[in-house]
PDB file of C-alpha atoms in Angstrom:
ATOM      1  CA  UNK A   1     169.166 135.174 163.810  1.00 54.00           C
ATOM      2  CA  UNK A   2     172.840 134.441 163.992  1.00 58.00           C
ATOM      3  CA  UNK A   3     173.914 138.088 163.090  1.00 62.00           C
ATOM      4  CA  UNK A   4     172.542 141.443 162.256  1.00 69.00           C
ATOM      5  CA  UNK A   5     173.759 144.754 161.237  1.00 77.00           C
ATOM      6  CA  UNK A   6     172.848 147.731 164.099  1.00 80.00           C
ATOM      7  CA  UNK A   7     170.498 149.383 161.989  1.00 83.00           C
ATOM      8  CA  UNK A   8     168.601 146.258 161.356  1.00 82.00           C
ATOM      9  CA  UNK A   9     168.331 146.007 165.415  1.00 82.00           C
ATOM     10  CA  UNK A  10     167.058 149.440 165.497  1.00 83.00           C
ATOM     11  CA  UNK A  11     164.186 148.587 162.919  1.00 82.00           C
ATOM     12  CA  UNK A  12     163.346 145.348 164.063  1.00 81.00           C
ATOM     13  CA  UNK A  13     164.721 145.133 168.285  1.00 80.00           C
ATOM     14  CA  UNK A  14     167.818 143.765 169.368  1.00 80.00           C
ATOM     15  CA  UNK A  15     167.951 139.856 168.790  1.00 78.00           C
ATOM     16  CA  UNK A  16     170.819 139.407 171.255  1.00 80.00           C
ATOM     17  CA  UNK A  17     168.597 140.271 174.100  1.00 85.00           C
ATOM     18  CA  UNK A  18     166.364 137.284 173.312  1.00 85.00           C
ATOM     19  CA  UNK A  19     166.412 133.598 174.614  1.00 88.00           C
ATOM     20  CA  UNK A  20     165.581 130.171 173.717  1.00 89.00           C
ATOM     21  CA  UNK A  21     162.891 129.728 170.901  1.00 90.00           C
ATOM     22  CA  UNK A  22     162.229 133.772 171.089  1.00 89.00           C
ATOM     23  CA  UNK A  23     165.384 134.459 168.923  1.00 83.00           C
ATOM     24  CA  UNK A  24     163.560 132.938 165.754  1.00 86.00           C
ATOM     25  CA  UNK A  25     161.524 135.611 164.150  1.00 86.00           C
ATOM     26  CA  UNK A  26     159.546 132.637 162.817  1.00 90.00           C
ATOM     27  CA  UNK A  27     158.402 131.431 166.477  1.00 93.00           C
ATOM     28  CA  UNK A  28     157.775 135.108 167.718  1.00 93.00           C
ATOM     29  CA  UNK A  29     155.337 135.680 164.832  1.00 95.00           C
ATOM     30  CA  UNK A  30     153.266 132.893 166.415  1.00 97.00           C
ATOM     31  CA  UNK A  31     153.957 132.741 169.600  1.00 95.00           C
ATOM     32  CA  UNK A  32     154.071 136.820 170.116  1.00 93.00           C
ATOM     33  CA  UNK A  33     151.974 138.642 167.367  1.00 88.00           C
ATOM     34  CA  UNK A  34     153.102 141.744 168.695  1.00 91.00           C
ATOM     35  CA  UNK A  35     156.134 140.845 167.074  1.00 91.00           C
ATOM     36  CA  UNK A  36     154.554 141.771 163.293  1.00 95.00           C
ATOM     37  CA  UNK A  37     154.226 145.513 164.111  1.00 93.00           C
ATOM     38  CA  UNK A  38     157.379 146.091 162.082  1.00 93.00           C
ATOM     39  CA  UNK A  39     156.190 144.821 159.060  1.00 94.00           C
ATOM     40  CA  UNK A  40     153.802 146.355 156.975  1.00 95.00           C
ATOM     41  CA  UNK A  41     149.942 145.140 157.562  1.00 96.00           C
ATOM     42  CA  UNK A  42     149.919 143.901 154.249  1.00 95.00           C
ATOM     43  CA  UNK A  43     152.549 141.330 153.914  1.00 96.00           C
ATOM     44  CA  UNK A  44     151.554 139.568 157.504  1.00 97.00           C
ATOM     45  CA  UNK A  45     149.370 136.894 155.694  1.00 97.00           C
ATOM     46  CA  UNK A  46     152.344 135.737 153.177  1.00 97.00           C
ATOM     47  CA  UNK A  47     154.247 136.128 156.010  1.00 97.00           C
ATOM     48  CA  UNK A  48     152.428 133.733 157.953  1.00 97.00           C
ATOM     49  CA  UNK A  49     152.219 131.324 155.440  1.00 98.00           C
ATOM     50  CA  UNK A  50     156.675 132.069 154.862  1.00 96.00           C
ATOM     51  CA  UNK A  51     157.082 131.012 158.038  1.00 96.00           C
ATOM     52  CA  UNK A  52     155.405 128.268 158.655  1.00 97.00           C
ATOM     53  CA  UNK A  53     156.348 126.481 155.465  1.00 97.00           C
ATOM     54  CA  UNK A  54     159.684 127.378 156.076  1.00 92.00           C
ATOM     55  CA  UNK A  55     159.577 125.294 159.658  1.00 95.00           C
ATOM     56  CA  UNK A  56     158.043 122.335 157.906  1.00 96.00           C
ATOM     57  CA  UNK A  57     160.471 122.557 155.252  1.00 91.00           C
ATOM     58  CA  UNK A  58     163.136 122.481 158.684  1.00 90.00           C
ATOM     59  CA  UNK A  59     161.341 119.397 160.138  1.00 95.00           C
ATOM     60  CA  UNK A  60     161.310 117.432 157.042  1.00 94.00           C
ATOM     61  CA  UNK A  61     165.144 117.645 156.483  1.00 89.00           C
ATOM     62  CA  UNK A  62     165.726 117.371 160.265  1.00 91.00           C
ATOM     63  CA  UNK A  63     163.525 114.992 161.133  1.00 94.00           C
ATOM     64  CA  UNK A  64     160.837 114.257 164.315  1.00 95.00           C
ATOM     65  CA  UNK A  65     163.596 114.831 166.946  1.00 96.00           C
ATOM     66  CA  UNK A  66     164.926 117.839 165.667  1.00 94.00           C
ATOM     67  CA  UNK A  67     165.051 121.288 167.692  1.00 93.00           C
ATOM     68  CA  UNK A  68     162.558 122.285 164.498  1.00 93.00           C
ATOM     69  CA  UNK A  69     160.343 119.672 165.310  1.00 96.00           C
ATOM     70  CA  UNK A  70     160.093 120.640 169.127  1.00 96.00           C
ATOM     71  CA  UNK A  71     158.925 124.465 168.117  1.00 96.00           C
ATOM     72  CA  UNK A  72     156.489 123.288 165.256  1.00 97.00           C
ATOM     73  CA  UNK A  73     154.666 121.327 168.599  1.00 97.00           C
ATOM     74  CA  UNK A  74     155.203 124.206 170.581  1.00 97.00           C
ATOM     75  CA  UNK A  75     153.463 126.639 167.975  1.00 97.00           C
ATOM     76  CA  UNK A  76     150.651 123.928 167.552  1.00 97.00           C
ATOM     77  CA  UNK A  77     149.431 123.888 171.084  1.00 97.00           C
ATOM     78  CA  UNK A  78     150.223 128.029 171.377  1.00 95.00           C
ATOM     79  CA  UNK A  79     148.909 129.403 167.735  1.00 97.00           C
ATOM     80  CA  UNK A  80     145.522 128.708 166.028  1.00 97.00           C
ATOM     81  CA  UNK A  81     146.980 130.124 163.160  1.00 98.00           C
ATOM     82  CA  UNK A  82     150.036 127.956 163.017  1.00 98.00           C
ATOM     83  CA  UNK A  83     147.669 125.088 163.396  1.00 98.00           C
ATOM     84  CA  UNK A  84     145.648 125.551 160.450  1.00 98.00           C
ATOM     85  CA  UNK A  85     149.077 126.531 158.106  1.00 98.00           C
ATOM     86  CA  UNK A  86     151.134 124.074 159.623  1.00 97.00           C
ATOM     87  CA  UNK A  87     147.635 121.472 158.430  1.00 97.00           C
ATOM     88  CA  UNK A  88     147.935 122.710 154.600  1.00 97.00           C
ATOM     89  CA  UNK A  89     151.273 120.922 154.479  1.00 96.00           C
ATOM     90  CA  UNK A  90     152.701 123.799 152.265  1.00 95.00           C
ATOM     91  CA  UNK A  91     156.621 124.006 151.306  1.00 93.00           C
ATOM     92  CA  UNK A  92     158.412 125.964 148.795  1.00 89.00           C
ATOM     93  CA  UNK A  93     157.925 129.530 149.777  1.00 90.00           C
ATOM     94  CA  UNK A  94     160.300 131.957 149.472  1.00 87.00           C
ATOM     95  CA  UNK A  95     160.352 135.175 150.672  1.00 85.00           C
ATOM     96  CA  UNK A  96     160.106 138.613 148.175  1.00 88.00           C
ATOM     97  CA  UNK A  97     162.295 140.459 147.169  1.00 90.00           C
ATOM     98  CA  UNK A  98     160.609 143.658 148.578  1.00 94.00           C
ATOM     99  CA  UNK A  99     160.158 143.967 152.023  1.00 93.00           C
ATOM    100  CA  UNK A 100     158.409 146.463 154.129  1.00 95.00           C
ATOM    101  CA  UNK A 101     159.336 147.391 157.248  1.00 94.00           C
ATOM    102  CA  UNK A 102     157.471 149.839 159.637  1.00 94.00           C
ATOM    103  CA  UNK A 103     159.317 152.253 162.398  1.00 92.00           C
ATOM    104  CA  UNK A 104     157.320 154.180 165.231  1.00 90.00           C
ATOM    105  CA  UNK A 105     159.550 157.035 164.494  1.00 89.00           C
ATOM    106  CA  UNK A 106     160.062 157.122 160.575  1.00 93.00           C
ATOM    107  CA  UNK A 107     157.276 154.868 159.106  1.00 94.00           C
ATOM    108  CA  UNK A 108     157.437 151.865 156.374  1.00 96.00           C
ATOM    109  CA  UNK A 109     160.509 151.906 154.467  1.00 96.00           C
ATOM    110  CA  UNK A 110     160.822 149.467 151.697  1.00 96.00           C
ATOM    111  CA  UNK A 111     164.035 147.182 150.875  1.00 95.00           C
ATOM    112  CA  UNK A 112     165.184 145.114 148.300  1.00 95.00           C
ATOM    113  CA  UNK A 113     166.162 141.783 150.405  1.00 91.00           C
ATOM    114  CA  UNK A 114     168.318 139.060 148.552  1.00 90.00           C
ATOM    115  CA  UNK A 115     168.156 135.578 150.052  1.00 85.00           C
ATOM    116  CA  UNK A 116     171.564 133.463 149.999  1.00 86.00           C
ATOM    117  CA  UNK A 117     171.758 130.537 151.478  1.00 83.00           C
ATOM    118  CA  UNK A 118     173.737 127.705 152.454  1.00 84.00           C
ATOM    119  CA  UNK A 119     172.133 124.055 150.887  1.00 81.00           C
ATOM    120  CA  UNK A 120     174.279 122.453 153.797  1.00 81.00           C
ATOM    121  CA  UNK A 121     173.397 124.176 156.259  1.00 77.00           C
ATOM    122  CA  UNK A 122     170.040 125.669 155.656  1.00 68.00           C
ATOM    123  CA  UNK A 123     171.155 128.966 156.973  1.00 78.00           C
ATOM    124  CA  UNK A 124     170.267 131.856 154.980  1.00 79.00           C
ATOM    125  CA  UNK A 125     171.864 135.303 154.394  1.00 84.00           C
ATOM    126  CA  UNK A 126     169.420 137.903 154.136  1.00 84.00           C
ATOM    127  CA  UNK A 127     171.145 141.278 152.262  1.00 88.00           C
ATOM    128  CA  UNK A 128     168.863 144.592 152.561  1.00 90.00           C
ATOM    129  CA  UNK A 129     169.008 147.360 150.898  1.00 92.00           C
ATOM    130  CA  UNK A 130     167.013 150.775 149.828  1.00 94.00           C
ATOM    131  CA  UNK A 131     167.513 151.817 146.431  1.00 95.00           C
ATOM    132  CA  UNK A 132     169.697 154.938 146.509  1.00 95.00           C
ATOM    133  CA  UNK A 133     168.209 158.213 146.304  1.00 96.00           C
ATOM    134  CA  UNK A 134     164.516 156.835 147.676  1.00 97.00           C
ATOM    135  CA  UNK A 135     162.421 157.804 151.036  1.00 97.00           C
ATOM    136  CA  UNK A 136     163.247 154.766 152.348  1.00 96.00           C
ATOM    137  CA  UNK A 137     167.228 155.265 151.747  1.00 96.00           C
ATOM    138  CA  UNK A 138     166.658 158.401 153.741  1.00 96.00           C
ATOM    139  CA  UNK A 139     164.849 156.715 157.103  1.00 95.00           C
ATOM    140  CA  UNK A 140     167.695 154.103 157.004  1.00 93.00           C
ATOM    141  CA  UNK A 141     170.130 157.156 157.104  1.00 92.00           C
ATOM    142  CA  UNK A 142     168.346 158.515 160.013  1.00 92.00           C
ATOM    143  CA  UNK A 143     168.029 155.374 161.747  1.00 90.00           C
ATOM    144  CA  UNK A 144     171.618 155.049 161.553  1.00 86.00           C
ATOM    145  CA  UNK A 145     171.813 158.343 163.479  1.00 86.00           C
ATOM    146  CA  UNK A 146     169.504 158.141 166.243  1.00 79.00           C
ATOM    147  CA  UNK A 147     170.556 154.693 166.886  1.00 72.00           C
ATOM    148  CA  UNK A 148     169.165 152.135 169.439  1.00 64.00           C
ATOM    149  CA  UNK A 149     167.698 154.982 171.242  1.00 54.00           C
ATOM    150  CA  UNK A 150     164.989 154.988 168.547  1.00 43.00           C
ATOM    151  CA  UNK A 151     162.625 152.369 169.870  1.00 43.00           C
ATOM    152  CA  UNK A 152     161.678 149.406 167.821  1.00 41.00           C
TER     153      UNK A 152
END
């Protein structure tokens, strides 16, 4: 995570506050799977597989020396699960355009998420938003008021 808007911190913990591998959602999913408790129960399997394509997707542009490289061998020796997704040799996943995110405080609120990204770079811009009028439009609202206090 290069960026992130303060609500988006709220929901899913400060990224700033993280070091080294820790600061890619991807690695935390293995590495810490108390990570997934903001995201709704039913999307962790797609999730798993999202994430670990993505990373071999990473390593086959970058190459065997590449930081990429050095966490997919990390995750190998830490995960079980990484093992066996990282063995299917999957690519190509993208991630949906609804996402669910759950909050101790308000519950699972559902966004629309559009994915842009840079073909250069491989960096991608993740854009959330809750359809006006909804629940989920609401909990953002209140997120945005209690703020970082909220924990996450």
């Amino acid at each position: 995570l290069l960026a992130g808007h303060p609500i988006f911190a709220v929901l899913t913990g400060d990224a700033s506050l993280r070091r080294g591998p820790h600061r890619s959602l991807g690695y935390r999913w293995f590495a810490d799977p108390a990570s997934r408790a903001v995201y709704d129960p039913r999307d962790h399997a797609f999730l798993s597989r999202l994430f670990a394509a993505g990373l071999r997707e990473l390593v086959g542009r970058r190459g065997p020396q590449s930081h990429a490289a050095d966490l997919a061998d990390d995750l190998r020796g830490r995960s079980a699960e990484f093992r066996d997704l990282w063995d299917r040799h999957e690519v190509g996943l993208r991630p949906v355009e609804t996402k669910r995110f759950v909050h101790p405080s308000v519950g699972t609120i559902e966004v629309h998420c559009q994915t842009l990204v840079d073909p250069e770079t491989a960096h991608s811009l993740l854009v959330y938003t809750a359809a006006p009028g909804t629940e989920s439009a609401e909990k953002l609202r209140l997120l945005a008021v209690l703020g970082p206090s909220v924990p996450a």
